[in-house]
XYZ file of N, CA, C and O in Angstrom:
264
model
N 47.984 0.265 -8.953
C 48.169 1.523 -8.254
C 49.477 2.177 -8.670
O 49.533 3.369 -8.841
N 50.528 1.382 -8.812
C 51.820 1.943 -9.203
C 51.780 2.493 -10.619
O 52.435 3.487 -10.906
N 51.011 1.854 -11.499
C 50.928 2.361 -12.865
C 50.228 3.712 -12.899
O 50.561 4.556 -13.721
N 49.288 3.931 -12.004
C 48.620 5.226 -11.930
C 49.592 6.307 -11.500
O 49.629 7.393 -12.081
N 50.408 6.029 -10.496
C 51.392 7.000 -10.028
C 52.426 7.290 -11.102
O 52.862 8.429 -11.260
N 52.803 6.287 -11.849
C 53.796 6.486 -12.909
C 53.198 7.298 -14.050
O 53.831 8.203 -14.585
N 51.952 7.003 -14.409
C 51.343 7.707 -15.532
C 51.044 9.164 -15.186
O 51.126 10.028 -16.052
N 50.673 9.439 -13.949
C 50.408 10.814 -13.549
C 51.685 11.578 -13.228
O 51.714 12.789 -13.292
N 52.714 10.873 -12.862
C 53.955 11.522 -12.494
C 53.939 11.886 -11.025
O 52.886 12.143 -10.439
N 55.077 11.887 -10.438
C 55.182 12.227 -9.024
C 55.697 13.654 -8.924
O 56.703 14.007 -9.528
N 54.991 14.480 -8.173
C 55.375 15.876 -8.013
C 56.430 15.948 -6.923
O 56.189 15.582 -5.783
N 57.593 16.419 -7.296
C 58.693 16.543 -6.357
C 59.082 17.995 -6.178
O 58.423 18.924 -6.671
N 60.184 18.208 -5.492
C 60.662 19.557 -5.211
C 60.999 20.320 -6.495
O 60.609 21.484 -6.630
N 61.687 19.721 -7.462
C 61.980 20.490 -8.687
C 60.720 20.957 -9.428
O 60.676 22.074 -9.944
N 59.694 20.118 -9.449
C 58.454 20.501 -10.122
C 57.756 21.644 -9.380
O 57.207 22.553 -10.013
N 57.769 21.598 -8.054
C 57.140 22.656 -7.268
C 57.878 23.975 -7.468
O 57.259 25.034 -7.598
N 59.211 23.931 -7.511
C 60.002 25.142 -7.742
C 59.706 25.707 -9.126
O 59.533 26.921 -9.298
N 59.594 24.841 -10.122
C 59.278 25.288 -11.477
C 57.908 25.954 -11.529
O 57.747 27.016 -12.148
N 56.928 25.378 -10.870
C 55.585 25.969 -10.833
C 55.620 27.330 -10.140
O 54.995 28.287 -10.598
N 56.368 27.443 -9.030
C 56.472 28.709 -8.314
C 57.120 29.790 -9.174
O 56.671 30.946 -9.181
N 58.149 29.426 -9.929
C 58.809 30.395 -10.807
C 57.865 30.847 -11.915
O 57.797 32.044 -12.237
N 57.113 29.924 -12.487
C 56.168 30.285 -13.550
C 55.090 31.225 -13.013
O 54.747 32.225 -13.649
N 54.567 30.926 -11.826
C 53.547 31.790 -11.221
C 54.121 33.171 -10.949
O 53.475 34.192 -11.200
N 55.340 33.228 -10.453
C 55.988 34.510 -10.182
C 56.171 35.312 -11.469
O 55.935 36.530 -11.484
N 56.546 34.650 -12.544
C 56.717 35.352 -13.812
C 55.387 35.830 -14.392
O 55.308 36.914 -14.969
N 54.347 35.020 -14.236
C 53.046 35.393 -14.797
C 52.382 36.542 -14.041
O 51.828 37.455 -14.651
N 52.414 36.476 -12.723
C 51.664 37.443 -11.933
C 52.514 38.567 -11.361
O 51.998 39.616 -11.005
N 53.794 38.367 -11.228
C 54.648 39.397 -10.656
C 54.623 39.352 -9.139
O 53.743 38.750 -8.515
N 55.598 39.987 -8.526
C 55.738 39.951 -7.076
C 54.667 40.711 -6.328
O 54.346 40.393 -5.187
N 54.092 41.741 -6.952
C 53.103 42.566 -6.251
C 51.714 41.937 -6.239
O 50.924 42.171 -5.331
N 51.396 41.140 -7.244
C 50.065 40.535 -7.333
C 49.913 39.296 -6.466
O 48.802 38.962 -6.060
N 50.996 38.598 -6.176
C 50.901 37.341 -5.444
C 50.314 37.522 -4.041
O 49.423 36.765 -3.651
N 50.746 38.525 -3.243
C 50.100 38.699 -1.935
C 48.599 38.995 -2.036
O 47.810 38.518 -1.216
N 48.213 39.751 -3.064
C 46.791 40.024 -3.262
C 46.028 38.744 -3.588
O 44.915 38.529 -3.088
N 46.622 37.896 -4.424
C 45.984 36.626 -4.760
C 45.842 35.736 -3.536
O 44.791 35.123 -3.317
N 46.893 35.658 -2.722
C 46.847 34.823 -1.525
C 45.825 35.349 -0.524
O 45.126 34.583 0.133
N 45.719 36.667 -0.420
C 44.723 37.267 0.476
C 43.310 36.915 0.013
O 42.443 36.569 0.816
N 43.082 36.975 -1.277
C 41.774 36.624 -1.827
C 41.444 35.160 -1.616
O 40.310 34.807 -1.260
N 42.425 34.291 -1.817
C 42.206 32.858 -1.603
C 41.926 32.584 -0.132
O 41.019 31.817 0.213
N 42.687 33.236 0.751
C 42.491 33.043 2.191
C 41.115 33.495 2.651
O 40.454 32.807 3.439
N 40.668 34.644 2.156
C 39.343 35.113 2.556
C 38.247 34.211 1.996
O 37.223 33.986 2.643
N 38.451 33.667 0.809
C 37.474 32.742 0.243
C 37.374 31.466 1.051
O 36.274 30.963 1.302
N 38.506 30.936 1.487
C 38.509 29.728 2.314
C 37.846 30.009 3.655
O 37.071 29.195 4.162
N 38.122 31.185 4.216
C 37.534 31.567 5.505
C 36.010 31.651 5.394
O 35.287 31.151 6.253
N 35.514 32.278 4.322
C 34.070 32.376 4.120
C 33.447 30.994 3.920
O 32.354 30.729 4.424
N 34.126 30.125 3.199
C 33.617 28.775 2.977
C 33.503 28.018 4.290
O 32.495 27.350 4.545
N 34.531 28.122 5.138
C 34.494 27.434 6.432
C 33.371 27.974 7.302
O 32.670 27.216 7.973
N 33.191 29.298 7.316
C 32.109 29.889 8.105
C 30.741 29.441 7.600
O 29.846 29.136 8.380
N 30.584 29.381 6.285
C 29.309 28.942 5.724
C 29.054 27.474 6.042
O 27.926 27.086 6.344
N 30.103 26.660 5.984
C 29.941 25.242 6.301
C 29.604 25.058 7.769
O 28.792 24.201 8.125
N 30.215 25.859 8.634
C 29.949 25.761 10.063
C 28.521 26.206 10.374
O 27.826 25.597 11.175
N 28.065 27.268 9.722
C 26.709 27.758 9.937
C 25.665 26.791 9.399
O 24.571 26.680 9.933
N 25.981 26.084 8.341
C 25.038 25.166 7.716
C 24.919 23.856 8.488
O 23.897 23.199 8.444
N 25.939 23.496 9.222
C 25.965 22.204 9.907
C 24.838 22.050 10.934
O 24.155 21.041 10.911
N 24.578 23.012 11.823
C 23.471 22.823 12.770
C 22.113 22.720 12.082
O 21.244 21.999 12.532
N 21.935 23.407 10.970
C 20.667 23.328 10.246
C 20.443 21.915 9.724
O 19.331 21.403 9.744
N 21.487 21.273 9.261
C 21.359 19.902 8.761
C 21.015 18.941 9.887
O 20.221 18.035 9.719
N 21.608 19.123 11.062
C 21.325 18.218 12.177
C 19.892 18.402 12.666
O 19.263 17.442 13.090
N 19.358 19.620 12.606
C 17.972 19.851 12.987
C 17.010 19.140 12.029
O 16.028 18.542 12.439
N 17.324 19.167 10.745
C 16.482 18.505 9.751
C 16.495 16.982 9.965
O 15.474 16.338 9.833
N 17.650 16.434 10.316
C 17.752 15.002 10.554
C 16.931 14.599 11.773
O 16.295 13.551 11.785
N 16.938 15.440 12.816
C 16.161 15.135 14.017
C 14.660 15.159 13.705
O 13.897 14.350 14.215
N 14.224 16.099 12.869
C 12.808 16.200 12.519
C 12.352 14.981 11.729
O 11.245 14.498 11.900
N 13.213 14.494 10.843
C 12.830 13.329 10.044
C 12.785 12.063 10.868
O 12.054 11.147 10.550
N 13.583 11.987 11.931
C 13.587 10.799 12.796
C 12.313 10.724 13.624
O 11.869 9.656 13.970
N 11.731 11.868 13.944
C 10.531 11.886 14.792
C 9.326 11.551 14.024
O 8.770 10.877 13.507
């Protein structure tokens, strides 16, 4: 397990700051809020779809048990 962590590397604060700076340089300050809004709405839609699908799955399981 330790060899896996060593080979993949451990993500620390300096690495996260470096990634944030690269993203800021690539997309610019004005695009980042738009990207986050799009990601947030996508996650929200996914959660709603998963919630709506869950009762349908439980109904199918009940039918197969009978």
